[in-house]
Short mmCIF file of N, CA, C and O in Angstrom, two decimals:
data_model
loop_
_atom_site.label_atom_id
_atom_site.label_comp_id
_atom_site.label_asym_id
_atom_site.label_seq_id
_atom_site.Cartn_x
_atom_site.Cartn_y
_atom_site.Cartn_z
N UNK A 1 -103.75 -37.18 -32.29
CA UNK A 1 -102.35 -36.82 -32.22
C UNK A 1 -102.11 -35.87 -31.05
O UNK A 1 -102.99 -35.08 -30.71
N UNK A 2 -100.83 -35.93 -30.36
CA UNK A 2 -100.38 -35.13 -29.26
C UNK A 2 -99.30 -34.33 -29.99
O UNK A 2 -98.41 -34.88 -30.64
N UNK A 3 -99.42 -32.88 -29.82
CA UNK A 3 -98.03 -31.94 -29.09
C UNK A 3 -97.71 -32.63 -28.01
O UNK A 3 -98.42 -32.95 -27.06
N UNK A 4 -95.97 -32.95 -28.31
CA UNK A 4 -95.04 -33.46 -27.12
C UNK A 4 -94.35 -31.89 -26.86
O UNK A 4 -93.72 -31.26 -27.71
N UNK A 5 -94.56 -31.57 -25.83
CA UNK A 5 -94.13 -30.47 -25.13
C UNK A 5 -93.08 -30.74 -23.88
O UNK A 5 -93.47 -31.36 -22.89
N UNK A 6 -91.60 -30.18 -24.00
CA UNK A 6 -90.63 -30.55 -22.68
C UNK A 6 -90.26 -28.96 -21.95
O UNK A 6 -90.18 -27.87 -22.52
N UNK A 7 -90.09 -29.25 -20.59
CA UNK A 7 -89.57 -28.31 -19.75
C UNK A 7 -88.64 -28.32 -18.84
O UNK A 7 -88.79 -29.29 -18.10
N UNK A 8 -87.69 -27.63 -18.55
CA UNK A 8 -86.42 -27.88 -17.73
C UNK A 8 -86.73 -27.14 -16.43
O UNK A 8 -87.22 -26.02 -16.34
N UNK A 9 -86.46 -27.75 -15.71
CA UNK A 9 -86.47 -27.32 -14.05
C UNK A 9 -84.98 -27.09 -14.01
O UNK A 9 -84.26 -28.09 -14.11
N UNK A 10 -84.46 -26.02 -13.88
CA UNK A 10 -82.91 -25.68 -13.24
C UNK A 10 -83.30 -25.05 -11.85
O UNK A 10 -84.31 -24.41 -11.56
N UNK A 11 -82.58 -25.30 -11.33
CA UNK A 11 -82.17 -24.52 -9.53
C UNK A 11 -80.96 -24.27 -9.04
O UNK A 11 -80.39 -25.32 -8.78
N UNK A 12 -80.26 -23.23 -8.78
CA UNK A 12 -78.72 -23.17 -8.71
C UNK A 12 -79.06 -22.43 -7.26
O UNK A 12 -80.21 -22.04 -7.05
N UNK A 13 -78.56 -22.35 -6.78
CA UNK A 13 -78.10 -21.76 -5.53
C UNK A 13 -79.47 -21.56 -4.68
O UNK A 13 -79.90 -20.52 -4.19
N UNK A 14 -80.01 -22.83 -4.64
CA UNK A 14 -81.20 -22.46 -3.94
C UNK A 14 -82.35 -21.44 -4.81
O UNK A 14 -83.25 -20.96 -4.12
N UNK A 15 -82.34 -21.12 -6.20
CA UNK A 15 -83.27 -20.29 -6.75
C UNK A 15 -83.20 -21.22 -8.13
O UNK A 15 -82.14 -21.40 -8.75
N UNK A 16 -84.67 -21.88 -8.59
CA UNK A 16 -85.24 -21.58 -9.97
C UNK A 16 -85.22 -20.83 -11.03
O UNK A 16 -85.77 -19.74 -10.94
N UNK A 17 -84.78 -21.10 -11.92
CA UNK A 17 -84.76 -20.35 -13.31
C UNK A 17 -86.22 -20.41 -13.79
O UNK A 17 -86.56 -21.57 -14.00
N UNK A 18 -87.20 -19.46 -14.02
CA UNK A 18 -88.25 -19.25 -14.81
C UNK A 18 -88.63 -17.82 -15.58
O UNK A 18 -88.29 -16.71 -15.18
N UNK A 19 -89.32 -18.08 -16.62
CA UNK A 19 -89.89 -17.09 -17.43
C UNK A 19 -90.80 -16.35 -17.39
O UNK A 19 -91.65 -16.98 -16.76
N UNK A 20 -91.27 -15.25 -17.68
CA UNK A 20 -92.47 -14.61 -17.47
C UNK A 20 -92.57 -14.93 -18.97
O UNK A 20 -91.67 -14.43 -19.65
N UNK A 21 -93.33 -15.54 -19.48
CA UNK A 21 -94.22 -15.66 -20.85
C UNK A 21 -94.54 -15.03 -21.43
O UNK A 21 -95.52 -14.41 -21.02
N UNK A 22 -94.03 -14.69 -22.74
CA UNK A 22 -94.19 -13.46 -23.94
C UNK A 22 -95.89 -13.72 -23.65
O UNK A 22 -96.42 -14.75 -23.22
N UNK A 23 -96.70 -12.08 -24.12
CA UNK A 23 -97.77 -12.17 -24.14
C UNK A 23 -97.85 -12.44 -26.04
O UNK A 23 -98.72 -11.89 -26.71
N UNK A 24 -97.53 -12.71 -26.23
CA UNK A 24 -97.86 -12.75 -27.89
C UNK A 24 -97.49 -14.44 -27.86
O UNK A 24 -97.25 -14.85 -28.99
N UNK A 25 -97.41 -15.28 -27.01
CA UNK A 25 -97.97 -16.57 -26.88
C UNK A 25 -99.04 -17.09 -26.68
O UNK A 25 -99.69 -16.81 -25.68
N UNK A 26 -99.58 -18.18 -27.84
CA UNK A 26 -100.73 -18.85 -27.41
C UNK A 26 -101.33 -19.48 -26.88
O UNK A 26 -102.43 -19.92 -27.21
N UNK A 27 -100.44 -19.76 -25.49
CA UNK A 27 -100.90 -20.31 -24.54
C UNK A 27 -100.13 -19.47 -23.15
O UNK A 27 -98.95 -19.11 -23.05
N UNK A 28 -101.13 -19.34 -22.30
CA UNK A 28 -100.43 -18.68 -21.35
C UNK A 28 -99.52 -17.74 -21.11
O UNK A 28 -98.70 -17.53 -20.22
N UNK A 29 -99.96 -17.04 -22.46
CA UNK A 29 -98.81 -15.61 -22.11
C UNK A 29 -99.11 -14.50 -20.80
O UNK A 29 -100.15 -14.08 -20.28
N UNK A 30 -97.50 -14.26 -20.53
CA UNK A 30 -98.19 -13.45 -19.50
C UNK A 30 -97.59 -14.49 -17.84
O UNK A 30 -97.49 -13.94 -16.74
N UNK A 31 -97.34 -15.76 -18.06
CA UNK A 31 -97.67 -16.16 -17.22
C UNK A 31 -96.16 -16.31 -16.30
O UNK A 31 -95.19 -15.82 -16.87
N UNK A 32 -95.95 -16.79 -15.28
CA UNK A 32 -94.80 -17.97 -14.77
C UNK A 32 -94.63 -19.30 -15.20
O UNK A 32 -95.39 -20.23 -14.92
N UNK A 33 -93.71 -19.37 -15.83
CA UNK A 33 -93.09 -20.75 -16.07
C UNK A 33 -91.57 -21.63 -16.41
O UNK A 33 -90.51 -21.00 -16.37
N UNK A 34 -91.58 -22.80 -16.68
CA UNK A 34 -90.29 -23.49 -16.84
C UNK A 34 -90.18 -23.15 -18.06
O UNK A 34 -91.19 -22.91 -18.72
N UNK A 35 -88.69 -23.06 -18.69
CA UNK A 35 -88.59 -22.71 -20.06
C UNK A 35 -88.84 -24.22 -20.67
O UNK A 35 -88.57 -25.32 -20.20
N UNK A 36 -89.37 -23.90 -21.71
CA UNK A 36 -89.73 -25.27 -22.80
C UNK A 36 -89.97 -24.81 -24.24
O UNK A 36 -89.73 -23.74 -24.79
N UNK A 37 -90.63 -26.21 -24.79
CA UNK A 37 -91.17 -25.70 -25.90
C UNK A 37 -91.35 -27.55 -26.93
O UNK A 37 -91.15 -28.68 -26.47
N UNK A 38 -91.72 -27.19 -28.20
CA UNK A 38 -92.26 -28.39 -28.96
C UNK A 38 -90.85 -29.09 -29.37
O UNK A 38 -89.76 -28.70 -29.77
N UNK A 39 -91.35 -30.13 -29.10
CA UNK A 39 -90.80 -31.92 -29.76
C UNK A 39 -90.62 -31.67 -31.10
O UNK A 39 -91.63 -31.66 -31.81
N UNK A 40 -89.41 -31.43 -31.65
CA UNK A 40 -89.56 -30.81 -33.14
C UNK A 40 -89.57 -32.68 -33.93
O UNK A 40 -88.92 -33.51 -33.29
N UNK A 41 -90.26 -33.12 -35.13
CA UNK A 41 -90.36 -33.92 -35.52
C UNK A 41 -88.66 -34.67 -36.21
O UNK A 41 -88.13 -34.15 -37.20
N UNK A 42 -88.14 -35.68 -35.61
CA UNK A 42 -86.82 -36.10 -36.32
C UNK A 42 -86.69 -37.44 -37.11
O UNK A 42 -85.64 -38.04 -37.32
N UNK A 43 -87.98 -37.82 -37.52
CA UNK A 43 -87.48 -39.37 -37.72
C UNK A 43 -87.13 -40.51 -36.57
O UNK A 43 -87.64 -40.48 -35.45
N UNK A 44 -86.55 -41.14 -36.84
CA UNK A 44 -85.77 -42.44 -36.09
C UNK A 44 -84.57 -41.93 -34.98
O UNK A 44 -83.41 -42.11 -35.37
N UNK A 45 -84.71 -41.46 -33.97
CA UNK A 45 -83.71 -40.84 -33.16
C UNK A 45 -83.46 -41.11 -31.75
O UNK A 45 -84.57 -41.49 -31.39
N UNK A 46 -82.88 -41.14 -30.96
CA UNK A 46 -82.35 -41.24 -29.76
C UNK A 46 -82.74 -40.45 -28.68
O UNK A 46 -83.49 -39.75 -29.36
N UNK A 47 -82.84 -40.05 -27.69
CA UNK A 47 -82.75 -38.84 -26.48
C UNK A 47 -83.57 -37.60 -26.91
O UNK A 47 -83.30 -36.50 -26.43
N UNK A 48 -84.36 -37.73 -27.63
CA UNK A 48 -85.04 -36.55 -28.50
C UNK A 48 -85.82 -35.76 -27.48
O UNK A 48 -85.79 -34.55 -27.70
N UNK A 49 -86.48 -36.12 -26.46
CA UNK A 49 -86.88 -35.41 -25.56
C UNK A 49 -86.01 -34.59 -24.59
O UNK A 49 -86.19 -33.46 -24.13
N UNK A 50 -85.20 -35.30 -24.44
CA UNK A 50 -83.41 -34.28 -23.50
C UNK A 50 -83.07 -33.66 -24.56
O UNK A 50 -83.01 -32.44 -24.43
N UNK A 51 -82.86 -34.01 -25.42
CA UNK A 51 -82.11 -33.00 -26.69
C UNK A 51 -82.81 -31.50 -26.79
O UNK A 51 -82.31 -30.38 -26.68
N UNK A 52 -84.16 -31.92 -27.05
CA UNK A 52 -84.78 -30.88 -27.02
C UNK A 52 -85.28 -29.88 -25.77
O UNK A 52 -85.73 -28.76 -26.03
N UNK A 53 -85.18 -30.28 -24.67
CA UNK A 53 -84.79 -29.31 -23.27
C UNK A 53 -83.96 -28.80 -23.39
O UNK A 53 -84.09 -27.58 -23.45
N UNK A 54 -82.75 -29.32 -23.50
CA UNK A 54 -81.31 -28.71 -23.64
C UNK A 54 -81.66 -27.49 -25.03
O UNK A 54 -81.41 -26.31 -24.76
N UNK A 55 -82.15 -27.77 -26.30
CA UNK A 55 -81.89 -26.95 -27.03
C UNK A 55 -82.60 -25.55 -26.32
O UNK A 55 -82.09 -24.47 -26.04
N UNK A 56 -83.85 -26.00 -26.18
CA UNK A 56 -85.25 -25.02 -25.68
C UNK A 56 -84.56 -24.00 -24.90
O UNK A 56 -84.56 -22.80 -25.17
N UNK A 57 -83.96 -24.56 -23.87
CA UNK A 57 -82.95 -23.74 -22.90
C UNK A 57 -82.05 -23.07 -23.29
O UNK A 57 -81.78 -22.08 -22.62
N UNK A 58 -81.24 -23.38 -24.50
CA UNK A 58 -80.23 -22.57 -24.87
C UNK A 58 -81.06 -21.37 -26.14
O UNK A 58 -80.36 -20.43 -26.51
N UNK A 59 -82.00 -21.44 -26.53
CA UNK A 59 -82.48 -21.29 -27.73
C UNK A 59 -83.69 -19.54 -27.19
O UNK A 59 -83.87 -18.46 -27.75
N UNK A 60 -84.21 -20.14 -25.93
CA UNK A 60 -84.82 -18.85 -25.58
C UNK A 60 -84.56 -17.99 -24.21
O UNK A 60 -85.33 -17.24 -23.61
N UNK A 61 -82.91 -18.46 -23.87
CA UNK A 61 -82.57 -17.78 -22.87
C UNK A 61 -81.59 -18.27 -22.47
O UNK A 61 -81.39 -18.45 -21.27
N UNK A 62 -80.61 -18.63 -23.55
CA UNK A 62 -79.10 -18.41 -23.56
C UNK A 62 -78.26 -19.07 -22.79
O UNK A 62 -77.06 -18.81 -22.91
N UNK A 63 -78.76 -20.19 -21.71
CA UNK A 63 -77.83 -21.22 -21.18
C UNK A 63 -77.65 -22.79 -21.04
O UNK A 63 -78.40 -23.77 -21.03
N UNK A 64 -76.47 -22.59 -20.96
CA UNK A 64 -76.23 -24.37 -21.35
C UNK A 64 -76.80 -25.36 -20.05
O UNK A 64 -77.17 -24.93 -18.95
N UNK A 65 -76.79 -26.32 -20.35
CA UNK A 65 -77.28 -27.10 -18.80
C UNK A 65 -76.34 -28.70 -19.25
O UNK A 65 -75.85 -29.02 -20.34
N UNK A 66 -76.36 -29.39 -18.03
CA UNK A 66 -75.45 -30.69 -18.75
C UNK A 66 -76.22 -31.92 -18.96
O UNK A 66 -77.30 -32.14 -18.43
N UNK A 67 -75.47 -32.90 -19.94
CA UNK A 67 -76.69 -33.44 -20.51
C UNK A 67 -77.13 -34.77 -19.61
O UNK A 67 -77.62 -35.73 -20.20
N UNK A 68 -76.99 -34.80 -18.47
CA UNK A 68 -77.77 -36.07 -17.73
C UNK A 68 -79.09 -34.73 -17.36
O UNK A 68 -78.86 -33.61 -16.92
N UNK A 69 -80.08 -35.16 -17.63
CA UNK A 69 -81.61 -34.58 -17.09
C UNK A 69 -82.33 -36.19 -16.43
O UNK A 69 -82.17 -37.37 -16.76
N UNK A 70 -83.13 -35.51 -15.40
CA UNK A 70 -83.75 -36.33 -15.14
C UNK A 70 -85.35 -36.27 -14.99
O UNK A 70 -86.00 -35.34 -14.51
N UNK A 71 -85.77 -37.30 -15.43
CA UNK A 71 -87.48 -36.94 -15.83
C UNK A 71 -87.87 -37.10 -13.95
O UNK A 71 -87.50 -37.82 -13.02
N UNK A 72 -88.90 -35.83 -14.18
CA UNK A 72 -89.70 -35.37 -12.92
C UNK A 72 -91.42 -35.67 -12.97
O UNK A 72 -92.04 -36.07 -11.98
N UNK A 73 -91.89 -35.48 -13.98
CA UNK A 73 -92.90 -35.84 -13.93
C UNK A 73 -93.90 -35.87 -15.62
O UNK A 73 -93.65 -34.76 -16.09
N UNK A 74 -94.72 -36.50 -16.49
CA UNK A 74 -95.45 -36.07 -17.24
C UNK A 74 -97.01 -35.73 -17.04
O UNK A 74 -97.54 -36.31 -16.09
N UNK A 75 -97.85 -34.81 -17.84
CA UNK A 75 -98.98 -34.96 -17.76
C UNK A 75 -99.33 -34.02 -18.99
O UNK A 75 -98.45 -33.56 -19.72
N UNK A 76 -100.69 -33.76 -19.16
CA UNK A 76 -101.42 -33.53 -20.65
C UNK A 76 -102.73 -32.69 -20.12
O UNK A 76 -103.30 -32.70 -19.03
N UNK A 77 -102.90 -32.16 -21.04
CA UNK A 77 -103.67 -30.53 -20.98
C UNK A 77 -104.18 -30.72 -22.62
O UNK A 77 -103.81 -31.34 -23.62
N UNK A 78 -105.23 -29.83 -22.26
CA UNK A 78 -105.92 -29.25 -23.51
C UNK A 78 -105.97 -28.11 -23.82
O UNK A 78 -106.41 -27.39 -22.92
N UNK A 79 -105.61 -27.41 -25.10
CA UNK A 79 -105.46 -25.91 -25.10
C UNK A 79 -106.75 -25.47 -25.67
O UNK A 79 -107.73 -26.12 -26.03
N UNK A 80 -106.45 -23.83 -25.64
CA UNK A 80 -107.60 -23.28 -25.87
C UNK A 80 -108.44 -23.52 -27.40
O UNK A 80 -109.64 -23.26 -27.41
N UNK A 81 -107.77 -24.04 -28.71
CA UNK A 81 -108.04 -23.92 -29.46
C UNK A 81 -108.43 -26.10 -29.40
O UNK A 81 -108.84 -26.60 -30.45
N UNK A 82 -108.30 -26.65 -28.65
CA UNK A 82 -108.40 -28.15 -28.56
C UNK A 82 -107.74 -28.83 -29.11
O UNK A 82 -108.19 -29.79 -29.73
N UNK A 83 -106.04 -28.46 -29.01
CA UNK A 83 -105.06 -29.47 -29.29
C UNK A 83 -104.70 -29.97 -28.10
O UNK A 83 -104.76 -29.25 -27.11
N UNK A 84 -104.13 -31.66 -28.00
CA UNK A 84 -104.01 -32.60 -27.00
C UNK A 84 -102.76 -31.96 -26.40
O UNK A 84 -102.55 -31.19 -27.33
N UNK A 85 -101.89 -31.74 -25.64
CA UNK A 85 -100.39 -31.71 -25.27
C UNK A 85 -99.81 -32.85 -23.80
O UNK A 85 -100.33 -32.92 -22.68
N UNK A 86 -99.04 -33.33 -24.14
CA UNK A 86 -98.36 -34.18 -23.27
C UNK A 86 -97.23 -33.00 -23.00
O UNK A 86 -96.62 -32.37 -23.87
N UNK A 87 -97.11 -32.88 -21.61
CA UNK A 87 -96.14 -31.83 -21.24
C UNK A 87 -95.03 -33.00 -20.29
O UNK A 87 -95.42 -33.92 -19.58
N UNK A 88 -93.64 -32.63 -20.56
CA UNK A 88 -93.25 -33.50 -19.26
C UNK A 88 -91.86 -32.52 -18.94
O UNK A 88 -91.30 -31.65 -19.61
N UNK A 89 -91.68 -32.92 -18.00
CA UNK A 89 -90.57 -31.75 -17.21
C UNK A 89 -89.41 -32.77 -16.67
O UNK A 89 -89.60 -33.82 -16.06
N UNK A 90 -88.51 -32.36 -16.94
CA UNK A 90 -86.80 -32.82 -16.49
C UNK A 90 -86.50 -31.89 -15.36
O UNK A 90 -87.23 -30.90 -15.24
N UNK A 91 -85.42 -32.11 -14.43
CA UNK A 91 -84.91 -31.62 -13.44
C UNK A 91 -83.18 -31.49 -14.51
O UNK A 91 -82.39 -32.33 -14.96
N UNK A 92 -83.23 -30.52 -14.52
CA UNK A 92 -81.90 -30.22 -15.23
C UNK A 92 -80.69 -29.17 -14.35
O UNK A 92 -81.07 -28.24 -13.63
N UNK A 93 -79.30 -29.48 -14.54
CA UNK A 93 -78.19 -29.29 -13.63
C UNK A 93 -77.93 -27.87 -14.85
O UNK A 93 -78.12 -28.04 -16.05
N UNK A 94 -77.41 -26.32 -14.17
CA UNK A 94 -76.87 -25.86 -14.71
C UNK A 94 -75.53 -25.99 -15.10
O UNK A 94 -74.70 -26.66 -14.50
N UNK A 95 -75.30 -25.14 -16.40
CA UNK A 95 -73.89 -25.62 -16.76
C UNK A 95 -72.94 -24.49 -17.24
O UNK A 95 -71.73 -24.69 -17.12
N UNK A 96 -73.50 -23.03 -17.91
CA UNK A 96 -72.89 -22.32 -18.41
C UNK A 96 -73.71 -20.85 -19.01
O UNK A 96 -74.94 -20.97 -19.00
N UNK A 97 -73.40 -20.05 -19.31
CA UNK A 97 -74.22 -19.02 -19.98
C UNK A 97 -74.93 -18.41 -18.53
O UNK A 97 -74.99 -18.94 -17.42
N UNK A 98 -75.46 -16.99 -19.01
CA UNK A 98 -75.99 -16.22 -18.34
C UNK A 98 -77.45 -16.26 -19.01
O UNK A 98 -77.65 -16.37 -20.22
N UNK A 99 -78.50 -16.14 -17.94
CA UNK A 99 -79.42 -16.28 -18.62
C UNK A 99 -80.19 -15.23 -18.84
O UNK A 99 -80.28 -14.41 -17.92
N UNK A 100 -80.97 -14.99 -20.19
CA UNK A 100 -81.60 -13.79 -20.94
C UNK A 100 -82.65 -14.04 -21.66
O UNK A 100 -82.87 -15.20 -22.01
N UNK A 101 -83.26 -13.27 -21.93
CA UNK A 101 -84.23 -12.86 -23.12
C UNK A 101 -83.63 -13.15 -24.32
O UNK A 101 -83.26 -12.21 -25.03
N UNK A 102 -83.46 -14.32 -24.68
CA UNK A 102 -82.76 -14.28 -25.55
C UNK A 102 -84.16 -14.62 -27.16
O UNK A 102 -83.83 -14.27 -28.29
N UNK A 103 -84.74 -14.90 -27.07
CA UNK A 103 -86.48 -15.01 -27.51
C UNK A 103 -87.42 -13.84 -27.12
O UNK A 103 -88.27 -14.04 -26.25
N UNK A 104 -87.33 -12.76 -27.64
CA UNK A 104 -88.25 -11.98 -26.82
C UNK A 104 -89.76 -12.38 -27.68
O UNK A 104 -90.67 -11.58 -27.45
N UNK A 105 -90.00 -13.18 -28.36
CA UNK A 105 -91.46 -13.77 -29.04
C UNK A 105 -91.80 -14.22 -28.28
O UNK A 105 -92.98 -13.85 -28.26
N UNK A 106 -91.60 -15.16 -27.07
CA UNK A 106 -91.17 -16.00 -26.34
C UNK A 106 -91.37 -16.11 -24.48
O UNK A 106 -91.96 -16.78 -23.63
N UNK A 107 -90.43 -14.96 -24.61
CA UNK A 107 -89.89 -14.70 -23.60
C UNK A 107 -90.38 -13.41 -22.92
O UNK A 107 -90.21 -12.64 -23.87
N UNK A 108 -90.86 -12.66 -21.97
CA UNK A 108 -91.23 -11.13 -21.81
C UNK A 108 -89.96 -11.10 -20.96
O UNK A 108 -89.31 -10.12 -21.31
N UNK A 109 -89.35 -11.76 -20.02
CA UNK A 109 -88.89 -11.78 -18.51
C UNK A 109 -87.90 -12.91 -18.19
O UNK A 109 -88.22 -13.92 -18.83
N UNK A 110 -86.80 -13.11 -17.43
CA UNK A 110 -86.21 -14.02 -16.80
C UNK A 110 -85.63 -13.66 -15.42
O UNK A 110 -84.88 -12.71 -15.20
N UNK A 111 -86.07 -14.54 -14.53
CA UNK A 111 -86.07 -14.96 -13.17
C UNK A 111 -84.99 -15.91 -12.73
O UNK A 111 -84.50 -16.67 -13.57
N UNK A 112 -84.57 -15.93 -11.42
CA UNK A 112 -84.08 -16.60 -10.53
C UNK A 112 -84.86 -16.36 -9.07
O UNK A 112 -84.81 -15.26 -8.50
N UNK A 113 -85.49 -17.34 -8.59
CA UNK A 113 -86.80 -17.23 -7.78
C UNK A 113 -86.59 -18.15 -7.08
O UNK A 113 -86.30 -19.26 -7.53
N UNK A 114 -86.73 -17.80 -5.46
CA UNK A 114 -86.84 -18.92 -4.45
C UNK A 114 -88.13 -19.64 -4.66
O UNK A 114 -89.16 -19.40 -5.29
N UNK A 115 -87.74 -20.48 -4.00
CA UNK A 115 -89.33 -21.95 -3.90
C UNK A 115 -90.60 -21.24 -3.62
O UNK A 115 -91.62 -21.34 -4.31
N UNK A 116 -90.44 -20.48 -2.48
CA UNK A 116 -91.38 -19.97 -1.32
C UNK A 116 -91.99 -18.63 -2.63
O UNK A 116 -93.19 -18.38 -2.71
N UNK A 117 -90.98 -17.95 -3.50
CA UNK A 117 -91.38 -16.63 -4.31
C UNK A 117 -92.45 -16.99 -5.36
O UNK A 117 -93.34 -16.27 -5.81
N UNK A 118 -92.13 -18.42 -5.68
CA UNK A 118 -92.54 -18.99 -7.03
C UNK A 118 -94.14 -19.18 -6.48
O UNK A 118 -95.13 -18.85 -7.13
N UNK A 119 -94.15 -19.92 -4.90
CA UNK A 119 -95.28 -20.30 -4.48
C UNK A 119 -95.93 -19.26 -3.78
O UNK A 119 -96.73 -19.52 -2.88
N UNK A 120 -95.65 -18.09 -4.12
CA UNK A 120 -96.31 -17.16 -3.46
C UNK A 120 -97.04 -15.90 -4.69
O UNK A 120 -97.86 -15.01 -4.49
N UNK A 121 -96.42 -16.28 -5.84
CA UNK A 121 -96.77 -15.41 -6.67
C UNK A 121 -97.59 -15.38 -7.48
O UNK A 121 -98.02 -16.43 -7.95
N UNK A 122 -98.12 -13.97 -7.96
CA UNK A 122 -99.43 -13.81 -8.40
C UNK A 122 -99.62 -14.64 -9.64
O UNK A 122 -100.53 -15.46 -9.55
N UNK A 123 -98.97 -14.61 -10.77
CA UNK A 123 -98.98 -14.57 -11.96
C UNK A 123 -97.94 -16.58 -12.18
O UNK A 123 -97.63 -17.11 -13.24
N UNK A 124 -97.72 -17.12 -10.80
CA UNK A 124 -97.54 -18.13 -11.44
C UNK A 124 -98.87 -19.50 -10.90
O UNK A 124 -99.29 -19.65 -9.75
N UNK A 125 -99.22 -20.24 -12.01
CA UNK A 125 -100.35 -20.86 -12.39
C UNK A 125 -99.96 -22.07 -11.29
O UNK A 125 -98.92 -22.36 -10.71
N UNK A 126 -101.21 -22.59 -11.29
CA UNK A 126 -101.18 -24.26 -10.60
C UNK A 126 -100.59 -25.39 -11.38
O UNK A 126 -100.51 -26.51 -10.87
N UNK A 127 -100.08 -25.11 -12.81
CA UNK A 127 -99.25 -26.18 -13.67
C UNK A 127 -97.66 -26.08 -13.28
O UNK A 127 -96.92 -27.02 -12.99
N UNK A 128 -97.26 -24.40 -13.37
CA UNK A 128 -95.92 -24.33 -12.65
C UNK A 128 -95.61 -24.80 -11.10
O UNK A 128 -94.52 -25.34 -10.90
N UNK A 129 -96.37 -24.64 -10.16
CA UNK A 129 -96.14 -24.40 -8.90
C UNK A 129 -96.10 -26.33 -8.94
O UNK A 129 -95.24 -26.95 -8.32
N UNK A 130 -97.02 -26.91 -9.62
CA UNK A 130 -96.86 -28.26 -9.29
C UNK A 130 -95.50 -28.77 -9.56
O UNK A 130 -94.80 -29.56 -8.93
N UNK A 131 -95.24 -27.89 -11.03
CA UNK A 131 -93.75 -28.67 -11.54
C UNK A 131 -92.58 -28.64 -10.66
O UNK A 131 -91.73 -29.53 -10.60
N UNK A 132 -92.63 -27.15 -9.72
CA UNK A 132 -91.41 -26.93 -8.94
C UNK A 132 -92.10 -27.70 -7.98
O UNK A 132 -91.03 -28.09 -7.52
N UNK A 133 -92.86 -28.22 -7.32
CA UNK A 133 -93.03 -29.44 -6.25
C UNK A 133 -92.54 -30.10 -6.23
O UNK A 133 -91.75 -30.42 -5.35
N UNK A 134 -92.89 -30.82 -7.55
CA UNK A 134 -92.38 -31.92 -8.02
C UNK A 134 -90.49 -32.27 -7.95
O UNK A 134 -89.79 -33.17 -7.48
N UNK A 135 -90.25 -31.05 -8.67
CA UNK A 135 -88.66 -30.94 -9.41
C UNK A 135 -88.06 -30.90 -7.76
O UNK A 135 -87.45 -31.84 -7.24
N UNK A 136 -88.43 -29.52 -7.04
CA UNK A 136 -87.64 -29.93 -5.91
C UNK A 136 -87.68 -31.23 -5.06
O UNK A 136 -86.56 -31.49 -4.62
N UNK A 137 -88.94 -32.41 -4.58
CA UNK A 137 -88.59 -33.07 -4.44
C UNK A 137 -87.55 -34.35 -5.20
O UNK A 137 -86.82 -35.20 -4.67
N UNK A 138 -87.80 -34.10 -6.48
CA UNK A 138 -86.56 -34.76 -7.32
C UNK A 138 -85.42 -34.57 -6.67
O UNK A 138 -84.69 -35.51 -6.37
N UNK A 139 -85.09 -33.03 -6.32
CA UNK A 139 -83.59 -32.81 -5.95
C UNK A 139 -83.00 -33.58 -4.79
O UNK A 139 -81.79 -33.79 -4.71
N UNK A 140 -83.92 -34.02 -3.84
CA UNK A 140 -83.66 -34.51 -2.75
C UNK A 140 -83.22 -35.50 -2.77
O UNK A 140 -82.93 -36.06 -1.71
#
């Protein structure tokens, strides 16, 4: 079995929305990243992977985004304790809300970060830096 794990790439004015990662997370706390989080289980459903970006986003840092997303890339990791995860990331349009700590379990930090800041910084990993590769060439 896989954790389905989704993440939203927003970029508004030339800067990325990302998180500094509650350290009381079990994976990568502490770190740089896209806001996300788990594929909650629904039965028989529709758009469940956009649904759940959109919620993730409003749920641990308070803003809306609109609902065309577009898939950027998937891939899968193994965590520390050896559960499977399929991670996949959307390129998502902002839409509303200011964004916050609105999760501090969650959340330590929120950013608006140029390309060049994201790829220059200490504390963000080779899983993020790929995603904003990726996402910004999406934008193009």
């Amino acid at each position: 079995m896989f954790i389905v794990n989704v993440e939203g790439a927003v970029c508004r004015d030339d800067q990325w929305l990302l998180i500094t990662r509650s350290m009381k997370e079990e994976h990568a706390g502490g770190t740089l990243s896209l806001v996300g989080g788990k594929v909650d289980v629904e039965g028989n459903t529709l758009d469940i992977l956009e649904r759940t970006v959109k919620r993730e986003l409003n749920e641990e840092i308070g803003i809306e985004i609109k609902d065309a997303v577009t898939f950027v890339y998937s891939s899968s990791f193994v965590t520390a304790d050896g559960g499977n995860v399929i991670n996949v990331v959307f390129l998502c349009d902002y839409d509303s809300g200011t964004a916050h700590r609105k999760s501090p379990d969650e959340v330590e930090a929120v950013h608006w970060m140029t390309y060049e800041e994201i790829m220059n910084h200490p504390k963000a990993p080779p899983w993020t830096k790929e995603s904003i590769k990726r996402a910004a060439a999406a934008r193009k």
